[in-house]
PDB file of C-alpha atoms in Angstrom:
ATOM      1  CA  MET A  16      86.838 123.592  99.591  1.00 64.00           C
ATOM      2  CA  SER A  17      87.453 123.711  95.838  1.00 81.00           C
ATOM      3  CA  ARG A  18      90.612 122.073  94.580  1.00 93.00           C
ATOM      4  CA  LEU A  19      92.614 122.632  91.441  1.00 96.00           C
ATOM      5  CA  SER A  20      93.087 119.630  89.171  1.00 97.00           C
ATOM      6  CA  HIS A  21      96.422 118.620  87.707  1.00 97.00           C
ATOM      7  CA  GLN A  22      95.364 120.165  84.408  1.00 97.00           C
ATOM      8  CA  ASP A  23      94.352 123.387  86.177  1.00 98.00           C
ATOM      9  CA  LEU A  24      97.800 123.571  87.728  1.00 98.00           C
ATOM     10  CA  ARG A  25      99.438 122.914  84.362  1.00 98.00           C
ATOM     11  CA  ARG A  26      97.425 125.738  82.811  1.00 98.00           C
ATOM     12  CA  ASN A  27      98.518 127.990  85.673  1.00 98.00           C
ATOM     13  CA  PHE A  28     102.132 127.151  84.946  1.00 98.00           C
ATOM     14  CA  ARG A  29     101.622 127.880  81.243  1.00 98.00           C
ATOM     15  CA  GLU A  30     100.190 131.273  82.156  1.00 98.00           C
ATOM     16  CA  LEU A  31     103.172 131.934  84.386  1.00 97.00           C
ATOM     17  CA  PHE A  32     105.531 130.912  81.568  1.00 97.00           C
ATOM     18  CA  ALA A  33     103.698 133.234  79.154  1.00 97.00           C
ATOM     19  CA  SER A  34     103.800 136.221  81.512  1.00 97.00           C
ATOM     20  CA  ASN A  35     106.303 139.074  81.689  1.00 97.00           C
ATOM     21  CA  THR A  36     107.301 138.319  85.268  1.00 98.00           C
ATOM     22  CA  CYS A  37     110.108 136.338  86.892  1.00 98.00           C
ATOM     23  CA  TYR A  38     108.932 134.002  89.655  1.00 98.00           C
ATOM     24  CA  HIS A  39     110.921 132.228  92.367  1.00 97.00           C
ATOM     25  CA  THR A  40     110.291 128.568  93.144  1.00 98.00           C
ATOM     26  CA  ALA A  41     109.557 127.066  96.518  1.00 98.00           C
ATOM     27  CA  SER A  42     111.512 123.889  97.196  1.00 97.00           C
ATOM     28  CA  VAL A  43     108.852 121.240  97.875  1.00 98.00           C
ATOM     29  CA  PHE A  44     109.882 117.757  98.917  1.00 97.00           C
ATOM     30  CA  ASP A  45     106.811 116.168 100.514  1.00 97.00           C
ATOM     31  CA  PRO A  46     103.061 116.832 100.821  1.00 97.00           C
ATOM     32  CA  MET A  47     103.406 119.122 103.844  1.00 97.00           C
ATOM     33  CA  SER A  48     105.982 121.371 102.204  1.00 98.00           C
ATOM     34  CA  ALA A  49     103.788 121.607  99.088  1.00 98.00           C
ATOM     35  CA  ARG A  50     100.802 122.688 101.192  1.00 98.00           C
ATOM     36  CA  ILE A  51     102.901 125.218 103.100  1.00 98.00           C
ATOM     37  CA  ALA A  52     104.308 126.715  99.886  1.00 98.00           C
ATOM     38  CA  ALA A  53     100.836 127.129  98.370  1.00 98.00           C
ATOM     39  CA  ASP A  54      99.451 128.639 101.579  1.00 97.00           C
ATOM     40  CA  LEU A  55     102.295 131.174 101.684  1.00 98.00           C
ATOM     41  CA  GLY A  56     101.437 132.296  98.173  1.00 97.00           C
ATOM     42  CA  PHE A  57     104.227 130.766  96.111  1.00 98.00           C
ATOM     43  CA  GLU A  58     103.231 130.610  92.468  1.00 98.00           C
ATOM     44  CA  VAL A  59     105.367 127.559  91.646  1.00 98.00           C
ATOM     45  CA  GLY A  60     107.310 124.810  93.402  1.00 98.00           C
ATOM     46  CA  ILE A  61     110.081 122.437  92.426  1.00 98.00           C
ATOM     47  CA  LEU A  62     110.919 118.885  93.432  1.00 98.00           C
ATOM     48  CA  GLY A  63     114.698 118.731  93.056  1.00 97.00           C
ATOM     49  CA  GLY A  64     116.499 115.542  92.127  1.00 95.00           C
ATOM     50  CA  SER A  65     119.159 116.194  94.750  1.00 94.00           C
ATOM     51  CA  VAL A  66     116.530 116.734  97.436  1.00 96.00           C
ATOM     52  CA  ALA A  67     114.654 113.598  96.411  1.00 96.00           C
ATOM     53  CA  SER A  68     117.905 111.644  96.708  1.00 96.00           C
ATOM     54  CA  LEU A  69     118.380 112.979 100.240  1.00 95.00           C
ATOM     55  CA  GLN A  70     114.743 112.470 101.198  1.00 93.00           C
ATOM     56  CA  VAL A  71     114.379 108.947  99.811  1.00 94.00           C
ATOM     57  CA  LEU A  72     117.894 107.492 100.037  1.00 95.00           C
ATOM     58  CA  GLY A  73     119.854 109.675 102.417  1.00 95.00           C
ATOM     59  CA  ALA A  74     122.424 109.736  99.622  1.00 94.00           C
ATOM     60  CA  PRO A  75     124.302 112.553  97.872  1.00 92.00           C
ATOM     61  CA  ASP A  76     123.320 113.729  94.404  1.00 91.00           C
ATOM     62  CA  PHE A  77     125.250 111.106  92.410  1.00 89.00           C
ATOM     63  CA  ALA A  78     122.353 109.952  90.172  1.00 90.00           C
ATOM     64  CA  LEU A  79     121.544 107.043  92.478  1.00 93.00           C
ATOM     65  CA  ILE A  80     117.788 107.498  92.781  1.00 96.00           C
ATOM     66  CA  SER A  81     115.636 105.507  90.361  1.00 97.00           C
ATOM     67  CA  LEU A  82     112.699 106.711  88.294  1.00 97.00           C
ATOM     68  CA  SER A  83     110.279 104.642  90.385  1.00 97.00           C
ATOM     69  CA  GLU A  84     111.513 106.174  93.631  1.00 97.00           C
ATOM     70  CA  PHE A  85     111.392 109.690  92.220  1.00 98.00           C
ATOM     71  CA  ALA A  86     107.946 109.185  90.679  1.00 98.00           C
ATOM     72  CA  GLU A  87     106.604 107.842  93.993  1.00 98.00           C
ATOM     73  CA  GLN A  88     107.717 111.002  95.763  1.00 97.00           C
ATOM     74  CA  ALA A  89     106.267 113.174  92.985  1.00 98.00           C
ATOM     75  CA  THR A  90     102.979 111.279  93.284  1.00 98.00           C
ATOM     76  CA  ARG A  91     102.780 111.901  97.029  1.00 98.00           C
ATOM     77  CA  ILE A  92     103.231 115.615  96.385  1.00 98.00           C
ATOM     78  CA  GLY A  93     100.862 115.593  93.415  1.00 98.00           C
ATOM     79  CA  ARG A  94      98.028 114.214  95.548  1.00 97.00           C
ATOM     80  CA  VAL A  95      97.844 117.415  97.597  1.00 97.00           C
ATOM     81  CA  ALA A  96      99.689 120.137  95.678  1.00 97.00           C
ATOM     82  CA  GLN A  97      97.699 123.289  94.962  1.00 98.00           C
ATOM     83  CA  LEU A  98     100.530 125.064  93.207  1.00 98.00           C
ATOM     84  CA  PRO A  99     102.223 123.976  89.972  1.00 98.00           C
ATOM     85  CA  VAL A 100     105.210 121.740  90.689  1.00 98.00           C
ATOM     86  CA  ILE A 101     108.222 121.396  88.397  1.00 98.00           C
ATOM     87  CA  ALA A 102     109.968 118.017  88.551  1.00 98.00           C
ATOM     88  CA  ASP A 103     113.723 117.881  88.112  1.00 98.00           C
ATOM     89  CA  ALA A 104     113.747 114.703  86.023  1.00 97.00           C
ATOM     90  CA  ASP A 105     117.547 114.630  85.685  1.00 96.00           C
ATOM     91  CA  HIS A 106     118.563 112.982  82.386  1.00 97.00           C
ATOM     92  CA  GLY A 107     115.246 111.158  82.036  1.00 98.00           C
ATOM     93  CA  TYR A 108     116.772 108.139  83.797  1.00 97.00           C
ATOM     94  CA  GLY A 109     118.449 106.782  80.691  1.00 96.00           C
ATOM     95  CA  ASN A 110     118.258 107.066  76.926  1.00 97.00           C
ATOM     96  CA  ALA A 111     115.433 108.493  74.808  1.00 98.00           C
ATOM     97  CA  LEU A 112     113.240 105.454  75.417  1.00 98.00           C
ATOM     98  CA  ASN A 113     113.741 105.815  79.172  1.00 98.00           C
ATOM     99  CA  VAL A 114     112.814 109.474  78.798  1.00 98.00           C
ATOM    100  CA  MET A 115     109.491 108.412  77.298  1.00 98.00           C
ATOM    101  CA  ARG A 116     108.814 106.211  80.317  1.00 98.00           C
ATOM    102  CA  THR A 117     109.796 109.105  82.604  1.00 98.00           C
ATOM    103  CA  ILE A 118     107.261 111.386  80.926  1.00 98.00           C
ATOM    104  CA  VAL A 119     104.482 108.817  81.350  1.00 98.00           C
ATOM    105  CA  GLU A 120     105.203 108.317  85.051  1.00 98.00           C
ATOM    106  CA  LEU A 121     105.623 111.979  85.977  1.00 98.00           C
ATOM    107  CA  GLU A 122     102.598 113.085  83.967  1.00 98.00           C
ATOM    108  CA  ARG A 123     100.549 110.546  85.906  1.00 98.00           C
ATOM    109  CA  ALA A 124     102.098 111.842  89.150  1.00 98.00           C
ATOM    110  CA  GLY A 125     100.596 115.244  88.429  1.00 98.00           C
ATOM    111  CA  VAL A 126     103.613 117.491  87.869  1.00 98.00           C
ATOM    112  CA  ALA A 127     102.968 120.694  85.928  1.00 98.00           C
ATOM    113  CA  ALA A 128     106.353 120.769  84.204  1.00 98.00           C
ATOM    114  CA  LEU A 129     109.595 118.848  84.154  1.00 98.00           C
ATOM    115  CA  THR A 130     113.173 119.386  83.077  1.00 98.00           C
ATOM    116  CA  ILE A 131     115.245 116.931  81.049  1.00 98.00           C
ATOM    117  CA  GLU A 132     118.953 117.687  81.153  1.00 98.00           C
ATOM    118  CA  ASP A 133     121.753 116.770  78.786  1.00 97.00           C
ATOM    119  CA  THR A 134     124.272 115.746  81.438  1.00 95.00           C
ATOM    120  CA  LEU A 135     125.861 112.339  80.895  1.00 93.00           C
ATOM    121  CA  LEU A 136     124.286 110.509  83.828  1.00 90.00           C
ATOM    122  CA  PRO A 137     125.126 108.397  85.638  1.00 87.00           C
ATOM    123  CA  ALA A 138     128.824 109.176  85.278  1.00 82.00           C
ATOM    124  CA  GLN A 139     130.516 106.832  82.821  1.00 84.00           C
ATOM    125  CA  PHE A 140     133.776 104.965  83.447  1.00 85.00           C
ATOM    126  CA  GLY A 141     136.634 107.449  83.466  1.00 79.00           C
ATOM    127  CA  ARG A 142     134.344 110.432  82.739  1.00 76.00           C
ATOM    128  CA  LYS A 143     133.436 113.401  84.908  1.00 72.00           C
ATOM    129  CA  SER A 144     129.896 113.728  86.255  1.00 71.00           C
ATOM    130  CA  THR A 145     129.596 117.110  84.530  1.00 80.00           C
ATOM    131  CA  ASP A 146     130.161 115.766  81.001  1.00 89.00           C
ATOM    132  CA  LEU A 147     127.351 116.417  78.536  1.00 95.00           C
ATOM    133  CA  ILE A 148     125.860 114.137  75.910  1.00 96.00           C
ATOM    134  CA  CYS A 149     126.107 115.209  72.278  1.00 97.00           C
ATOM    135  CA  VAL A 150     123.537 117.679  70.977  1.00 98.00           C
ATOM    136  CA  ALA A 151     121.944 115.101  68.658  1.00 98.00           C
ATOM    137  CA  GLU A 152     121.231 112.807  71.609  1.00 98.00           C
ATOM    138  CA  GLY A 153     119.886 115.710  73.636  1.00 98.00           C
ATOM    139  CA  VAL A 154     117.561 116.669  70.776  1.00 98.00           C
ATOM    140  CA  GLY A 155     116.427 113.048  70.532  1.00 98.00           C
ATOM    141  CA  LYS A 156     115.488 113.067  74.211  1.00 98.00           C
ATOM    142  CA  ILE A 157     113.393 116.207  73.832  1.00 98.00           C
ATOM    143  CA  ARG A 158     111.625 114.849  70.768  1.00 98.00           C
ATOM    144  CA  ALA A 159     110.963 111.558  72.581  1.00 98.00           C
ATOM    145  CA  ALA A 160     109.568 113.433  75.587  1.00 98.00           C
ATOM    146  CA  LEU A 161     107.160 115.377  73.400  1.00 98.00           C
ATOM    147  CA  GLU A 162     106.033 112.182  71.695  1.00 98.00           C
ATOM    148  CA  ALA A 163     105.331 110.477  75.033  1.00 98.00           C
ATOM    149  CA  ARG A 164     103.397 113.383  76.527  1.00 98.00           C
ATOM    150  CA  VAL A 165      99.601 112.996  76.517  1.00 98.00           C
ATOM    151  CA  ASP A 166      98.536 116.208  78.243  1.00 98.00           C
ATOM    152  CA  THR A 167     100.076 118.962  76.133  1.00 97.00           C
ATOM    153  CA  GLU A 168      99.518 121.421  78.984  1.00 98.00           C
ATOM    154  CA  MET A 169     102.425 119.779  80.846  1.00 98.00           C
ATOM    155  CA  ALA A 170     105.562 121.738  79.981  1.00 98.00           C
ATOM    156  CA  ILE A 171     108.743 119.959  78.921  1.00 98.00           C
ATOM    157  CA  VAL A 172     111.832 122.051  79.540  1.00 98.00           C
ATOM    158  CA  ALA A 173     115.296 121.254  78.161  1.00 98.00           C
ATOM    159  CA  ARG A 174     118.098 121.860  80.648  1.00 98.00           C
ATOM    160  CA  THR A 175     121.809 122.363  80.016  1.00 98.00           C
ATOM    161  CA  ASN A 176     124.905 123.561  81.873  1.00 97.00           C
ATOM    162  CA  ALA A 177     125.887 126.987  80.560  1.00 97.00           C
ATOM    163  CA  GLY A 178     128.819 127.174  82.937  1.00 96.00           C
ATOM    164  CA  ILE A 179     131.019 124.503  81.350  1.00 94.00           C
ATOM    165  CA  LEU A 180     130.708 125.366  77.652  1.00 95.00           C
ATOM    166  CA  PRO A 181     131.857 128.305  75.537  1.00 96.00           C
ATOM    167  CA  VAL A 182     128.982 130.714  75.040  1.00 97.00           C
ATOM    168  CA  GLN A 183     128.620 129.961  71.314  1.00 97.00           C
ATOM    169  CA  GLU A 184     128.194 126.265  72.095  1.00 97.00           C
ATOM    170  CA  VAL A 185     125.551 127.087  74.690  1.00 98.00           C
ATOM    171  CA  ILE A 186     123.708 129.214  72.130  1.00 98.00           C
ATOM    172  CA  SER A 187     123.856 126.504  69.484  1.00 98.00           C
ATOM    173  CA  ARG A 188     122.788 123.772  71.898  1.00 98.00           C
ATOM    174  CA  THR A 189     119.853 125.693  73.353  1.00 98.00           C
ATOM    175  CA  GLN A 190     118.692 126.845  69.926  1.00 98.00           C
ATOM    176  CA  GLN A 191     118.537 123.234  68.773  1.00 98.00           C
ATOM    177  CA  TYR A 192     116.532 122.225  71.836  1.00 98.00           C
ATOM    178  CA  GLN A 193     114.175 125.097  71.125  1.00 98.00           C
ATOM    179  CA  LYS A 194     113.845 124.011  67.491  1.00 98.00           C
ATOM    180  CA  ALA A 195     113.110 120.437  68.646  1.00 98.00           C
ATOM    181  CA  GLY A 196     110.005 121.754  70.405  1.00 98.00           C
ATOM    182  CA  ALA A 197     111.034 122.273  74.038  1.00 98.00           C
ATOM    183  CA  ASP A 198     108.519 124.482  75.855  1.00 98.00           C
ATOM    184  CA  GLY A 199     111.344 126.272  77.626  1.00 98.00           C
ATOM    185  CA  ILE A 200     115.069 126.243  78.309  1.00 98.00           C
ATOM    186  CA  CYS A 201     116.551 125.774  81.774  1.00 98.00           C
ATOM    187  CA  MET A 202     120.181 126.682  82.423  1.00 98.00           C
ATOM    188  CA  VAL A 203     122.523 126.168  85.336  1.00 97.00           C
ATOM    189  CA  GLY A 204     125.891 127.895  85.524  1.00 97.00           C
ATOM    190  CA  VAL A 205     124.946 131.294  84.106  1.00 98.00           C
ATOM    191  CA  ARG A 206     127.515 133.622  85.643  1.00 97.00           C
ATOM    192  CA  ASP A 207     125.990 137.092  85.421  1.00 97.00           C
ATOM    193  CA  PHE A 208     123.707 139.302  83.339  1.00 98.00           C
ATOM    194  CA  ASP A 209     126.233 139.777  80.548  1.00 98.00           C
ATOM    195  CA  HIS A 210     126.529 136.011  80.184  1.00 98.00           C
ATOM    196  CA  LEU A 211     122.754 135.602  80.272  1.00 98.00           C
ATOM    197  CA  GLU A 212     122.159 138.345  77.723  1.00 98.00           C
ATOM    198  CA  GLN A 213     124.541 136.758  75.207  1.00 98.00           C
ATOM    199  CA  ILE A 214     122.498 133.551  75.332  1.00 98.00           C
ATOM    200  CA  ALA A 215     118.976 134.898  75.800  1.00 98.00           C
ATOM    201  CA  GLU A 216     119.009 137.138  72.741  1.00 97.00           C
ATOM    202  CA  HIS A 217     119.108 134.027  70.540  1.00 97.00           C
ATOM    203  CA  LEU A 218     116.104 132.322  72.173  1.00 98.00           C
ATOM    204  CA  THR A 219     112.369 132.939  72.011  1.00 98.00           C
ATOM    205  CA  VAL A 220     111.016 130.340  74.464  1.00 98.00           C
ATOM    206  CA  PRO A 221     110.667 131.106  78.196  1.00 98.00           C
ATOM    207  CA  LEU A 222     113.776 130.596  80.316  1.00 98.00           C
ATOM    208  CA  MET A 223     114.412 129.023  83.700  1.00 98.00           C
ATOM    209  CA  LEU A 224     117.599 129.656  85.662  1.00 98.00           C
ATOM    210  CA  VAL A 225     119.117 127.595  88.446  1.00 97.00           C
ATOM    211  CA  THR A 226     120.919 130.418  90.261  1.00 96.00           C
ATOM    212  CA  TYR A 227     121.521 129.003  93.760  1.00 92.00           C
ATOM    213  CA  GLY A 228     121.066 132.591  94.934  1.00 89.00           C
ATOM    214  CA  ASN A 229     123.842 134.021  92.748  1.00 95.00           C
ATOM    215  CA  PRO A 230     124.048 137.694  93.870  1.00 95.00           C
ATOM    216  CA  LEU A 231     124.982 138.725  90.313  1.00 96.00           C
ATOM    217  CA  LEU A 232     121.542 137.585  89.107  1.00 97.00           C
ATOM    218  CA  ARG A 233     119.287 139.181  91.705  1.00 94.00           C
ATOM    219  CA  ASP A 234     117.409 141.756  89.639  1.00 97.00           C
ATOM    220  CA  ASP A 235     113.996 140.249  88.917  1.00 97.00           C
ATOM    221  CA  ASN A 236     112.991 143.025  86.537  1.00 98.00           C
ATOM    222  CA  ARG A 237     116.101 142.563  84.431  1.00 98.00           C
ATOM    223  CA  LEU A 238     115.701 138.790  84.488  1.00 98.00           C
ATOM    224  CA  ALA A 239     112.131 139.201  83.258  1.00 98.00           C
ATOM    225  CA  GLU A 240     113.259 141.520  80.466  1.00 98.00           C
ATOM    226  CA  LEU A 241     115.659 138.816  79.277  1.00 98.00           C
ATOM    227  CA  GLY A 242     112.908 136.188  79.147  1.00 98.00           C
ATOM    228  CA  VAL A 243     113.497 134.470  82.490  1.00 98.00           C
ATOM    229  CA  ARG A 244     110.185 133.355  83.948  1.00 98.00           C
ATOM    230  CA  VAL A 245     111.367 131.029  86.737  1.00 98.00           C
ATOM    231  CA  THR A 246     114.425 131.061  88.966  1.00 98.00           C
ATOM    232  CA  ILE A 247     115.475 128.210  91.228  1.00 97.00           C
ATOM    233  CA  ASP A 248     117.425 129.672  94.118  1.00 94.00           C
ATOM    234  CA  GLY A 249     118.196 126.375  95.811  1.00 92.00           C
ATOM    235  CA  HIS A 250     116.564 124.103  98.359  1.00 95.00           C
ATOM    236  CA  GLY A 251     117.013 125.987 101.592  1.00 94.00           C
ATOM    237  CA  ALA A 252     113.734 124.765 103.063  1.00 95.00           C
ATOM    238  CA  TYR A 253     114.848 121.141 103.002  1.00 96.00           C
ATOM    239  CA  PHE A 254     118.249 121.892 104.500  1.00 95.00           C
ATOM    240  CA  ALA A 255     116.564 123.941 107.202  1.00 95.00           C
ATOM    241  CA  ALA A 256     114.433 120.872 107.955  1.00 95.00           C
ATOM    242  CA  ILE A 257     117.574 118.750 108.315  1.00 95.00           C
ATOM    243  CA  LYS A 258     119.031 121.291 110.722  1.00 94.00           C
ATOM    244  CA  ALA A 259     115.799 121.520 112.712  1.00 95.00           C
ATOM    245  CA  THR A 260     115.572 117.725 112.995  1.00 95.00           C
ATOM    246  CA  TYR A 261     119.159 117.491 114.194  1.00 93.00           C
ATOM    247  CA  ASP A 262     118.741 120.269 116.759  1.00 92.00           C
ATOM    248  CA  SER A 263     115.476 118.832 118.071  1.00 93.00           C
ATOM    249  CA  LEU A 264     116.897 115.336 118.522  1.00 92.00           C
ATOM    250  CA  ARG A 265     120.126 116.705 119.990  1.00 91.00           C
ATOM    251  CA  GLU A 266     118.139 118.690 122.549  1.00 90.00           C
ATOM    252  CA  GLN A 267     116.059 115.611 123.357  1.00 93.00           C
ATOM    253  CA  ARG A 268     119.271 113.692 124.079  1.00 90.00           C
ATOM    254  CA  GLN A 269     120.669 116.722 125.967  1.00 88.00           C
ATOM    255  CA  ILE A 270     123.812 116.841 123.854  1.00 85.00           C
ATOM    256  CA  PHE A 271     125.226 120.358 124.109  1.00 80.00           C
ATOM    257  CA  THR A 272     128.824 120.315 122.943  1.00 74.00           C
ATOM    258  CA  GLN A 273     130.441 122.870 120.664  1.00 62.00           C
ATOM    259  CA  ALA A 274     131.358 120.139 118.176  1.00 60.00           C
ATOM    260  CA  SER A 275     127.671 119.286 117.817  1.00 69.00           C
ATOM    261  CA  ASP A 276     126.678 122.770 116.621  1.00 81.00           C
ATOM    262  CA  LEU A 277     126.882 121.896 112.930  1.00 87.00           C
ATOM    263  CA  SER A 278     125.409 123.840 110.023  1.00 92.00           C
ATOM    264  CA  ALA A 279     122.869 122.301 107.645  1.00 93.00           C
ATOM    265  CA  THR A 280     125.593 121.894 105.024  1.00 92.00           C
ATOM    266  CA  GLU A 281     127.906 120.173 107.491  1.00 93.00           C
ATOM    267  CA  LEU A 282     125.114 117.907 108.682  1.00 94.00           C
ATOM    268  CA  THR A 283     124.214 116.911 105.129  1.00 94.00           C
ATOM    269  CA  HIS A 284     127.852 116.144 104.399  1.00 93.00           C
ATOM    270  CA  THR A 285     128.175 114.115 107.598  1.00 93.00           C
ATOM    271  CA  TYR A 286     125.111 111.950 107.119  1.00 94.00           C
ATOM    272  CA  THR A 287     125.228 111.346 103.358  1.00 94.00           C
ATOM    273  CA  GLN A 288     128.874 110.222 103.587  1.00 92.00           C
ATOM    274  CA  PRO A 289     129.916 111.472 100.120  1.00 92.00           C
ATOM    275  CA  GLU A 290     133.538 110.445 100.671  1.00 92.00           C
ATOM    276  CA  GLU A 291     132.464 106.810 100.507  1.00 93.00           C
ATOM    277  CA  TYR A 292     130.795 107.332  97.130  1.00 90.00           C
ATOM    278  CA  ILE A 293     133.779 109.269  95.816  1.00 89.00           C
ATOM    279  CA  ARG A 294     136.121 106.505  96.950  1.00 90.00           C
ATOM    280  CA  TRP A 295     133.968 103.870  95.289  1.00 90.00           C
ATOM    281  CA  ALA A 296     133.856 105.898  92.073  1.00 87.00           C
ATOM    282  CA  GLU A 297     137.637 106.136  92.057  1.00 87.00           C
ATOM    283  CA  GLU A 298     138.093 102.449  92.888  1.00 89.00           C
ATOM    284  CA  PHE A 299     135.517 100.925  90.556  1.00 91.00           C
ATOM    285  CA  MET A 300     135.070 103.561  87.847  1.00 87.00           C
ATOM    286  CA  SER A 301     138.371 105.457  87.821  1.00 83.00           C
ATOM    287  CA  VAL A 302     136.389 108.696  88.115  1.00 71.00           C
ATOM    288  CA  LYS A 303     138.235 111.541  89.767  1.00 64.00           C
ATOM    289  CA  GLU A 304     136.596 114.984  89.988  1.00 58.00           C
TER     290      GLU A 304
END
């Protein structure tokens, strides 16, 4: 059986990015899910930072996972993946120099593309976890990522939160990331097509959207017309796996009470114990969301 190399998969992603079509990602979190996604015909997958935190640490998405842990999981997937995989590389695990190390490790892991976001992570003392770094620092991270990259087929995508800034600031920020050389722009928090259109008309690079299934952004043809090439609808496959594991083990133990019939969201909340982390953040960092 012929297999695609990491560079083949990166070229496939570049072709996807250069197309006139909007594609939906499969959430891949381990080798089996990557194989399943490719077999079902998905054109692209994504390893989410939040999912990696759940998979590796059993912890909520509070920027607790390390680069080494994330890269190990990406490597396991990269060994078998036969579809291009995007890595959600968070903030690059530190400053611009840490970003360079992140690029080296994830390129070696075999990812086809990765996103570097401008969120201030981990949350600083007294600051919200949604705060952004300044544009100059964000530009520096993108430039550092490009410098560290060896295989230019691997796409480096700048990510920002369009939902917490005035639209003119989003436009200015994304334009500067584009000018710095980012291969694409990824945005979370886009509200609807009017919001997207205001931003997209000022950009020429391909766009990625983290929509979480937003019903106001469910027209693939219109998304494609506005330059969106990839949408990330969420990580339903992983949460379905959590639910299936719980139900299987509950049945094995013959536990059939109404209180035990929890949803995937409720199960995730129960077993990651986010209240503990929130309490610690308030006690030791004076961070209140």
